[in-house]
């Protein structure tokens, strides 16, 4: 396994996998499903006609029909890879076309709201098994995807209490064959975990980049030139897809506001330490946060290269 | 110039350069001064005896004396690479040993406070020309440095109004030969620019990592596992040297509190948008922040590789 992804399966897990939405995640899923032979046939659909054409051009799927109904008809796996806010409309449109026994899943960063949007609209004989691959880059669109996106990242599966264990097992197998580690949790807990590990980090990154852009005393050009002091790290996640992130904040409102409240409380305390000149308090916090990065690196979730390995661009001699 | 750093000078700029403090920045400066032949002789000093021994072992300098006085005696360039809070003590200790005409500079992330600490204590016949290379990694210590750290980064020089133009020109030449771009500005403006491009970003990174570590509903193990959702980007700068950063916040208190106030105001507005479900407002901000990253990449201050190029660790096939 020179690339860590392993050989293709001898027998596919699914006959026909429909991937609805072929942006970064959908197109990465299509690529790994193809590469590992996880489905005999791959159908892709996107509401954007230009994206559908591009998906055909780059060979993401065997078939890219013009309607959602055609895309899901006959599929035994449907994975919704669209912004969270689009789920309800998609469910309504595709429901009449779903075959009995189909597994319907998604990749949304919010789970409770997605389940609330999908569950009431799906026919009784399909299996709704929501999931969330915690992986991505700041890029968007069908060309941004790659087969190893999920490799050694976690996919969280949040099956309803009454889910069919065989359907759950099959969806877990899909993600494991895609290279992911799988964790099972409740939708509510997922939403709380992601609020702190993903949603609030994105929110404060968007916020500081916005604050810097609006200053009058410091020019945009200065912000850009001197960004190597730390600011540029935030611009990466603040370059993520705007519609996707709008939907995430609206759909995970309660957990985001709760975690944002904790963040703001802590920030107020830190502000007070600075105002009062409490060097000991500052140093205590700063020493504590170092250890967490070490753990993330040790778990293979982060590069150990200093400065995210940016140094490679200039020179490698000491 | 396979490495972009260019050949060594034929005649050195300085006879004897004393580098006081050999952590990440000091040891990188020593390496590039050696590599480019910017000084005939390099003297290094560190208040920590183990660091002095290590500096000798890895050949960072020609001489690593045991006292600060010996280190600066006879030097025509002294660069203070110590935490901002240590500047006053260093100035007091070294002042009696400084030769007439010596250029005294530093690399601190705060300029007004450093000037206030140094200027009253230095003898009248030395040239104080403060500077700040806006470059670094999250690592610390003499082994963390490398010669290309300053390459294509900006060094901000903040000469006093009555500075000797020849001394200023010589210090600028040092940094240009080290590969840096040089910008001149007032100390006060520097401190405001760095508050938004470096200090507040570090503060909110330290803060969110601290918030995540203290949660009861979400375990530390979950934060680490699912950090690929965005959180891990913040842990890099929250792994920076605790003492150095404590000193920066204490020394640049006014500008940091001012910029932090703007950040918090903006965050409150964003929080309100989420609470009220203002999707349009959220999307507007999120679309605006994308462009800034593009500019930073275009200016060569950031990698264009998605996800900071972390993908390289798994596989590179689409």
XYZ file of C-alpha atoms in Angstrom:
636
model
C 0.000 0.000 0.000
C 2.367 2.730 -1.122
C -0.322 5.353 -0.576
C -1.863 3.911 2.562
C -5.246 3.427 0.928
C -4.881 -0.286 0.220
C -6.110 -2.410 -2.689
C -9.610 -2.375 -4.201
C -12.252 -4.721 -2.760
C -12.989 -7.958 -4.612
C -16.737 -7.531 -4.143
C -18.220 -4.038 -3.853
C -20.183 -3.074 -0.718
C -22.908 -1.383 -2.766
C -24.396 -1.930 -6.204
C -25.094 1.685 -6.966
C -23.904 4.667 -4.903
C -25.499 8.045 -5.547
C -23.431 11.009 -4.393
C -25.563 14.124 -4.201
C -23.417 17.245 -4.303
C -19.910 16.963 -5.777
C -17.913 19.643 -3.995
C -14.788 18.952 -1.966
C -16.307 16.159 0.152
C -18.615 14.623 -2.459
C -15.924 14.490 -5.113
C -13.406 13.047 -2.634
C -15.932 10.366 -1.686
C -16.578 9.574 -5.361
C -12.828 9.225 -5.918
C -12.232 6.853 -3.018
C -15.372 4.802 -3.810
C -13.996 4.343 -7.315
C -10.433 3.714 -6.212
C -11.376 1.084 -3.656
C -14.229 -0.434 -5.661
C -16.712 0.258 -2.869
C -19.691 0.443 -5.265
C -20.234 -1.235 -8.622
C -21.670 1.951 -10.071
C -21.260 5.590 -9.062
C -23.958 8.135 -9.839
C -23.266 11.799 -9.129
C -25.636 14.729 -9.043
C -25.241 18.421 -8.295
C -27.850 21.166 -8.406
C -25.347 23.297 -10.346
C -25.265 22.334 -14.048
C -21.661 23.549 -14.499
C -20.559 21.302 -11.637
C -22.427 18.365 -13.215
C -20.591 18.945 -16.493
C -17.269 19.149 -14.699
C -17.992 15.952 -12.751
C -18.565 14.153 -16.065
C -15.454 15.665 -17.656
C -13.151 14.521 -14.880
C -14.812 11.127 -14.680
C -16.024 11.306 -11.094
C -18.999 9.047 -11.781
C -20.357 6.519 -14.259
C -23.463 8.577 -14.747
C -24.347 12.209 -13.995
C -28.083 12.612 -14.659
C -29.816 15.968 -14.891
C -32.312 15.381 -12.110
C -32.034 14.342 -8.493
C -34.819 11.779 -8.988
C -32.895 9.953 -11.712
C -29.738 10.081 -9.591
C -31.227 8.283 -6.591
C -33.535 5.900 -8.455
C -32.189 2.388 -8.024
C -29.313 3.381 -5.714
C -28.759 1.253 -2.626
C -26.607 4.020 -1.109
C -27.362 7.734 -1.271
C -24.907 10.130 0.365
C -25.940 13.762 0.612
C -22.870 15.994 0.307
C -24.659 19.335 0.108
C -24.742 22.295 2.497
C -26.799 21.541 5.595
C -29.421 24.133 4.657
C -30.216 22.318 1.409
C -31.067 18.979 3.065
C -34.788 19.522 3.502
C -35.382 20.407 -0.150
C -33.248 17.494 -1.285
C -35.173 15.065 0.922
C -38.485 16.303 -0.402
C -37.359 16.018 -4.036
C -35.730 12.626 -3.812
C -38.136 10.840 -1.443
C -40.551 9.542 -4.132
C -37.650 8.020 -6.070
C -35.904 6.101 -3.284
C -35.944 2.311 -3.444
C -36.869 0.232 -0.399
C -33.899 -0.639 1.768
C -31.694 2.176 0.496
C -29.204 3.560 2.982
C -29.451 7.359 3.052
C -26.507 9.102 4.674
C -24.905 12.530 4.596
C -21.627 14.239 5.456
C -22.942 17.349 7.202
C -21.031 19.090 9.993
C -24.249 19.305 12.021
C -26.248 16.230 12.857
C -29.361 16.980 14.947
C -30.649 19.616 12.503
C -29.945 17.388 9.505
C -31.833 14.493 11.058
C -34.726 16.823 11.884
C -34.765 17.990 8.261
C -34.487 14.552 6.658
C -36.264 12.042 8.886
C -39.870 13.273 8.493
C -39.577 13.414 4.696
C -38.019 10.048 3.919
C -40.165 7.002 3.114
C -40.427 4.455 5.949
C -38.433 1.709 4.235
C -35.136 3.512 3.802
C -32.365 3.562 6.420
C -31.267 7.011 7.524
C -27.725 6.678 8.948
C -26.194 10.167 9.257
C -22.418 10.564 9.328
C -19.765 13.266 9.372
C -16.240 12.790 8.054
C -14.150 15.279 10.054
C -11.846 16.204 7.191
C -11.547 18.925 4.624
C -9.441 21.701 3.215
C -10.233 25.360 2.621
C -10.903 24.635 -1.062
C -14.277 23.927 -2.679
C -15.666 22.315 -5.803
C -15.317 19.045 -7.730
C -11.658 19.630 -8.617
C -10.631 20.209 -5.010
C -11.353 16.646 -3.882
C -8.840 13.803 -3.578
C -9.094 10.126 -2.706
C -7.042 10.283 0.490
C -8.962 13.131 2.132
C -10.473 10.820 4.760
C -7.338 8.774 5.382
C -6.529 8.525 9.095
C -9.204 11.124 9.913
C -12.281 10.348 11.977
C -15.756 9.846 10.604
C -18.469 10.205 13.237
C -21.579 8.097 12.645
C -24.749 9.097 14.511
C -27.333 6.334 13.946
C -30.852 6.846 15.326
C -31.736 4.565 18.265
C -33.914 2.348 16.103
C -31.448 2.053 13.211
C -31.022 -1.332 11.500
C -27.677 -2.682 12.771
C -26.860 -4.179 9.346
C -27.308 -0.809 7.653
C -25.141 0.861 10.307
C -22.450 -1.789 9.840
C -22.491 -1.298 6.078
C -22.067 2.465 6.343
C -19.235 2.006 8.857
C -17.559 -0.405 6.424
C -17.799 2.237 3.682
C -15.917 4.784 5.775
C -13.362 2.311 7.083
C -12.564 1.233 3.531
C -12.208 4.922 2.669
C -9.357 5.003 5.213
C -11.227 6.677 8.068
C -11.402 5.793 11.742
C -15.031 5.547 12.837
C -16.602 6.723 16.074
C -20.271 6.378 16.983
C -22.048 8.975 19.089
C -25.405 10.660 19.512
C -26.284 13.523 17.197
C -26.550 15.915 20.141
C -23.108 15.039 21.468
C -21.635 15.286 17.986
C -22.980 18.795 17.648
C -21.420 19.857 20.940
C -18.037 18.295 20.111
C -17.944 19.883 16.680
C -19.004 23.256 18.054
C -15.733 23.463 19.967
C -13.405 21.564 17.611
C -14.632 23.111 14.378
C -17.490 25.598 14.413
C -16.237 28.114 16.993
C -12.677 27.946 15.577
C -14.074 28.833 12.161
C -16.204 31.587 13.644
C -13.323 33.296 15.421
C -11.103 32.901 12.369
C -13.723 34.578 10.175
C -14.121 37.203 12.866
C -10.467 38.207 13.252
C -9.950 38.330 9.513
C -12.995 40.594 9.287
C -11.764 42.789 12.146
C -8.357 43.192 10.499
C -9.950 44.071 7.164
C -12.032 46.845 8.702
C -9.320 48.716 10.603
C -8.530 52.280 9.656
C -5.281 52.691 11.599
C -3.662 49.667 9.985
C -3.834 49.263 6.218
C -4.882 46.094 4.429
C -1.441 46.014 2.873
C 0.198 45.997 6.309
C -2.067 43.206 7.492
C -1.045 41.142 4.471
C 2.692 41.887 4.635
C 3.087 41.183 8.320
C 0.691 38.239 8.469
C 3.556 35.810 9.179
C 3.332 36.943 12.809
C 0.345 34.637 13.319
C -2.588 36.163 11.459
C -2.126 34.113 8.287
C -2.839 30.865 10.165
C -6.397 32.094 10.680
C -6.937 33.037 7.069
C -6.844 29.404 5.977
C -10.062 28.371 7.643
C -11.556 31.816 7.002
C -11.229 30.940 3.293
C -13.672 28.026 3.586
C -16.935 27.833 1.646
C -19.229 30.700 2.757
C -22.594 29.000 2.091
C -21.601 25.786 3.798
C -20.477 27.683 6.876
C -23.484 29.995 6.965
C -25.671 26.883 7.101
C -23.578 25.248 9.825
C -23.906 28.230 12.163
C -27.634 28.512 11.565
C -28.166 24.767 12.029
C -26.002 24.338 15.133
C -27.029 27.609 16.747
C -27.490 26.382 20.322
C -24.225 24.485 20.672
C -22.263 27.221 18.887
C -23.692 29.953 21.111
C -22.997 27.843 24.196
C -19.349 27.217 23.263
C -18.909 30.783 22.066
C -20.149 31.908 25.492
C -17.417 29.874 27.196
C -14.806 31.243 24.771
C -15.886 34.822 25.453
C -15.885 34.322 29.223
C -12.357 32.968 29.068
C -11.289 35.803 26.775
C -12.654 38.357 29.225
C -10.607 36.747 31.983
C -7.500 36.874 29.790
C -8.200 40.516 28.954
C -8.400 41.276 32.658
C -5.048 39.533 33.262
C -3.449 41.752 30.628
C -5.067 44.903 32.004
C -3.891 44.075 35.534
C -0.446 42.941 34.424
C -0.927 39.403 35.779
C 2.116 37.798 34.133
C 1.899 34.638 36.191
C -1.678 33.946 35.106
C -0.805 34.503 31.453
C 2.247 32.278 31.579
C 0.310 29.480 33.305
C -2.274 29.386 30.527
C 0.329 29.634 27.757
C 2.355 26.748 29.192
C -0.755 24.541 29.480
C -1.842 24.893 25.853
C 1.466 23.567 24.461
C 0.732 20.033 25.601
C -2.472 19.774 23.587
C -0.705 20.277 20.284
C 1.770 17.566 21.215
C -1.144 15.119 21.721
C -2.682 16.017 18.365
C 0.633 15.388 16.623
C 1.174 12.123 18.512
C -2.244 10.917 17.334
C -1.278 11.514 13.694
C -3.840 14.297 13.316
C -1.299 17.005 12.612
C 2.077 17.569 11.044
C 5.010 17.780 13.417
C 6.875 20.097 11.036
C 7.361 23.568 12.564
C 5.308 26.340 10.978
C 3.143 23.685 9.242
C 6.236 22.789 7.181
C 6.125 26.119 5.346
C 9.896 26.275 5.723
C 10.213 23.747 2.890
C 9.469 26.577 0.479
C 12.705 28.437 1.104
C 15.513 26.156 2.110
C 16.165 23.227 4.349
C 19.647 23.805 5.621
C 20.173 24.695 9.272
C 21.459 30.576 -5.385
C 19.820 27.161 -5.061
C 18.529 28.063 -1.614
C 17.602 31.673 -2.299
C 19.998 32.969 0.335
C 22.781 33.946 -2.051
C 26.576 33.801 -1.656
C 28.578 35.065 1.327
C 29.750 38.698 1.333
C 33.324 39.421 0.371
C 33.744 41.938 3.205
C 31.702 41.517 6.392
C 29.366 44.316 7.520
C 30.503 44.020 11.146
C 33.703 43.026 12.867
C 32.137 41.398 15.857
C 28.444 40.639 16.284
C 27.187 39.748 19.756
C 23.897 37.837 19.775
C 22.345 37.945 23.212
C 19.850 35.123 23.667
C 20.129 32.100 21.385
C 16.609 30.761 21.126
C 14.752 30.362 17.842
C 15.421 33.895 16.572
C 18.899 34.410 18.006
C 20.160 31.057 16.755
C 18.627 31.664 13.310
C 20.329 35.056 13.182
C 23.658 33.492 14.200
C 23.275 30.902 11.431
C 22.535 33.407 8.679
C 25.260 35.815 9.881
C 27.724 32.918 9.627
C 26.362 31.635 6.322
C 26.449 35.021 4.619
C 29.636 36.240 6.295
C 27.853 39.270 7.739
C 30.264 39.574 10.679
C 33.889 38.539 10.996
C 33.291 37.135 14.461
C 30.132 35.901 16.157
C 29.793 36.001 19.925
C 26.762 34.405 21.528
C 25.468 34.659 25.060
C 22.466 33.254 26.883
C 21.496 33.630 30.521
C 20.852 29.874 30.619
C 24.119 27.905 31.019
C 22.711 24.814 29.304
C 21.767 26.888 26.270
C 25.297 28.374 26.231
C 26.784 24.880 26.227
C 24.462 23.792 23.440
C 25.296 26.897 21.381
C 28.979 25.975 21.622
C 28.316 22.311 20.771
C 26.428 23.102 17.598
C 28.893 25.798 16.595
C 26.513 28.747 16.547
C 29.264 31.214 17.470
C 33.013 31.628 17.584
C 32.900 32.373 21.268
C 30.278 31.826 23.963
C 31.504 33.597 27.100
C 30.014 33.092 30.540
C 29.068 36.702 31.180
C 27.052 39.269 29.298
C 29.783 41.862 29.824
C 32.390 39.712 28.074
C 29.934 38.991 25.261
C 29.316 42.616 24.327
C 32.813 43.967 25.046
C 34.376 44.923 21.736
C 31.306 44.128 19.624
C 30.304 46.675 16.974
C 26.856 45.048 16.732
C 24.801 43.781 19.665
C 21.433 42.180 18.911
C 19.221 41.404 21.881
C 17.180 38.259 21.152
C 15.675 37.808 24.598
C 12.086 38.066 25.855
C 10.908 41.669 25.978
C 10.632 41.599 29.761
C 14.357 40.863 30.121
C 15.514 43.932 28.167
C 15.865 46.335 31.072
C 18.092 44.003 33.114
C 20.193 43.208 30.063
C 20.677 46.907 29.291
C 21.736 47.628 32.838
C 24.224 44.746 32.899
C 25.785 45.353 29.521
C 25.867 49.167 29.459
C 29.287 49.570 31.154
C 30.860 47.177 28.656
C 29.602 48.675 25.388
C 32.151 50.274 23.073
C 31.561 53.715 21.553
C 29.748 53.566 18.238
C 28.258 50.107 18.788
C 24.897 49.474 17.142
C 22.499 48.004 19.688
C 19.431 46.388 18.198
C 16.861 43.808 19.221
C 14.271 41.497 17.675
C 11.377 42.055 20.074
C 7.731 41.862 18.995
C 6.999 45.090 20.863
C 8.920 48.256 20.144
C 7.766 51.217 22.257
C 8.205 49.345 25.550
C 11.585 47.979 24.489
C 12.828 51.442 23.580
C 11.526 52.768 26.905
C 13.401 50.001 28.728
C 16.680 50.321 26.812
C 17.163 53.965 25.891
C 17.631 55.470 29.375
C 20.192 52.832 30.347
C 22.487 52.828 27.332
C 25.584 55.037 27.200
C 25.260 58.114 24.960
C 27.700 56.985 22.288
C 25.962 53.798 21.171
C 23.291 53.671 18.435
C 19.992 52.141 19.502
C 18.222 50.935 16.325
C 15.351 48.604 17.318
C 14.019 46.075 14.811
C 11.557 43.227 14.588
C 11.865 40.356 12.123
C 8.261 39.176 11.612
C 9.117 35.504 11.348
C 9.144 32.481 13.587
C 7.824 29.024 14.231
C 6.132 27.532 17.273
C 9.423 25.963 18.350
C 11.962 27.395 20.795
C 15.614 27.007 21.693
C 18.985 27.008 19.935
C 18.262 23.853 17.924
C 15.013 25.242 16.499
C 16.675 27.972 14.440
C 17.582 27.824 10.759
C 19.359 30.159 8.370
C 16.399 30.805 6.069
C 13.924 31.813 8.784
C 13.928 35.445 7.660
C 13.936 34.765 3.934
C 11.190 36.711 2.135
C 9.684 37.788 5.474
C 9.518 41.385 6.600
C 11.777 42.964 9.186
C 10.382 46.180 10.611
C 12.994 48.723 11.715
C 11.875 51.476 14.093
C 14.743 53.984 14.390
C 14.382 56.881 16.863
C 13.947 60.307 15.211
C 17.529 61.314 16.007
C 19.110 58.039 14.866
C 22.398 58.179 12.927
C 21.440 57.436 9.287
C 24.640 55.410 8.728
C 23.831 53.154 11.678
C 20.266 52.717 10.402
C 21.560 51.868 6.920
C 23.964 49.303 8.342
C 21.263 47.548 10.330
C 18.985 47.527 7.277
C 21.811 45.989 5.253
C 22.167 43.230 7.867
C 18.525 42.237 7.510
C 18.472 42.522 3.741
C 21.490 40.243 3.496
C 19.654 37.840 5.806
C 17.002 37.608 3.070
C 14.389 39.857 4.656
C 12.366 42.690 3.167
C 12.710 45.794 5.316
C 10.048 48.329 6.269
C 10.607 51.385 8.432
C 7.905 52.708 10.732
C 7.454 54.375 14.099
C 7.521 52.221 17.199
C 3.949 53.195 18.044
C 2.613 52.210 14.635
C 4.581 48.959 14.731
C 2.943 48.056 18.022
C -0.535 48.663 16.609
C 0.142 46.688 13.419
C 1.580 43.756 15.337
C -1.279 43.819 17.837
C -3.681 42.853 15.059
C -1.402 40.711 12.872
C 0.283 38.771 15.636
C -0.562 39.512 19.263
C -4.360 39.228 19.205
C -4.196 36.136 16.944
C -1.915 34.486 19.488
C -4.166 35.563 22.337
C -7.322 34.088 20.823
C -5.466 30.916 19.852
C -4.241 30.480 23.416
C -7.752 31.251 24.591
C -9.652 28.727 22.473
C -7.171 25.978 23.254
C -7.628 26.792 26.936
C -11.430 26.828 26.608
C -11.412 23.439 24.884
C -9.137 21.970 27.541
C -11.445 23.028 30.351
C -14.751 21.678 29.030
C -16.549 18.998 30.979
C -19.079 17.966 28.333
C -16.441 17.255 25.716
C -13.419 15.164 26.688
C -9.820 16.112 25.974
C -9.578 12.957 23.883
C -12.495 14.088 21.698
C -10.956 17.517 21.218
C -7.728 15.883 20.056
C -9.338 13.261 17.790
C -11.643 15.639 16.000
C -9.242 18.568 15.821
C -8.985 18.260 12.020
C -12.254 20.190 11.851
C -10.334 23.433 12.397
C -9.178 23.467 16.018
C -5.709 22.071 15.293
C -4.785 25.167 13.237
C -4.996 27.207 16.436
C -2.856 24.852 18.453
C 0.230 25.716 16.409
C 0.544 29.273 17.608
C -0.783 28.291 21.042
C 2.354 26.149 21.321
C 4.661 29.184 21.160
C 7.070 30.125 23.935
C 5.054 31.023 27.096
C 7.530 33.489 28.633
C 8.088 35.367 25.405
C 4.350 35.747 24.904
C 3.630 36.697 28.502
C 6.104 39.554 28.084
C 4.607 40.658 24.761
C 1.108 41.030 26.196
C 2.368 42.905 29.230
C 4.579 45.198 27.135
C 2.029 45.956 24.416
C -0.938 46.193 26.743
C -2.610 49.292 25.275
C -2.545 48.262 21.621
C -3.526 44.672 22.433
C -6.490 45.780 24.561
C -7.550 48.212 21.841
C -7.472 45.574 19.083
C -8.995 42.954 21.345
C -11.855 45.394 21.973
C -12.508 45.626 18.217
C -12.349 41.838 17.897
C -14.822 41.359 20.743
C -17.233 43.949 19.349
C -17.201 42.211 15.983
C -17.642 38.828 17.641
C -20.666 40.104 19.535
C -22.192 41.260 16.257
C -21.516 37.840 14.727
C -23.044 36.147 17.753
C -26.145 38.264 17.325
C -26.378 37.286 13.641
C -26.332 33.622 14.637
C -28.888 34.128 17.400
C -31.209 35.973 15.016
C -30.625 33.579 12.117
C -29.214 36.308 9.853
C -27.830 34.038 7.115
C -27.230 36.867 4.698
C -25.040 38.779 7.155
C -23.004 35.662 7.925
C -22.499 34.773 4.288
C -21.429 38.338 3.435
C -18.669 38.274 6.025
C -17.542 34.753 5.103
C -17.280 35.642 1.415
C -15.248 38.780 2.174
C -12.563 37.038 4.224
C -11.604 34.638 1.412
C -9.949 37.385 -0.626
C -7.475 38.280 2.114
C -5.889 34.831 2.124
C -5.496 35.050 -1.641
C -3.520 38.307 -1.246
C -1.272 36.788 1.407
C -0.504 33.843 -0.882
C 0.071 36.139 -3.864
C 2.599 38.113 -1.832
C 4.580 34.945 -1.090
C 3.790 35.120 2.621
C 1.875 31.859 2.698
C 1.742 28.443 1.076
C -0.908 27.981 -1.605
C -1.163 24.265 -0.796
C -4.609 23.379 0.584
C -4.678 22.476 4.278
C -1.160 23.933 4.662
C 0.070 21.063 2.472
C -0.698 18.506 5.181
C -2.104 16.265 2.443
C 1.449 15.411 1.456
C 1.596 13.077 4.433
C -0.944 10.614 3.056
C -0.994 10.494 -0.714
C -0.935 12.815 -3.658
C -3.128 11.125 -6.197
C -6.525 12.593 -7.021
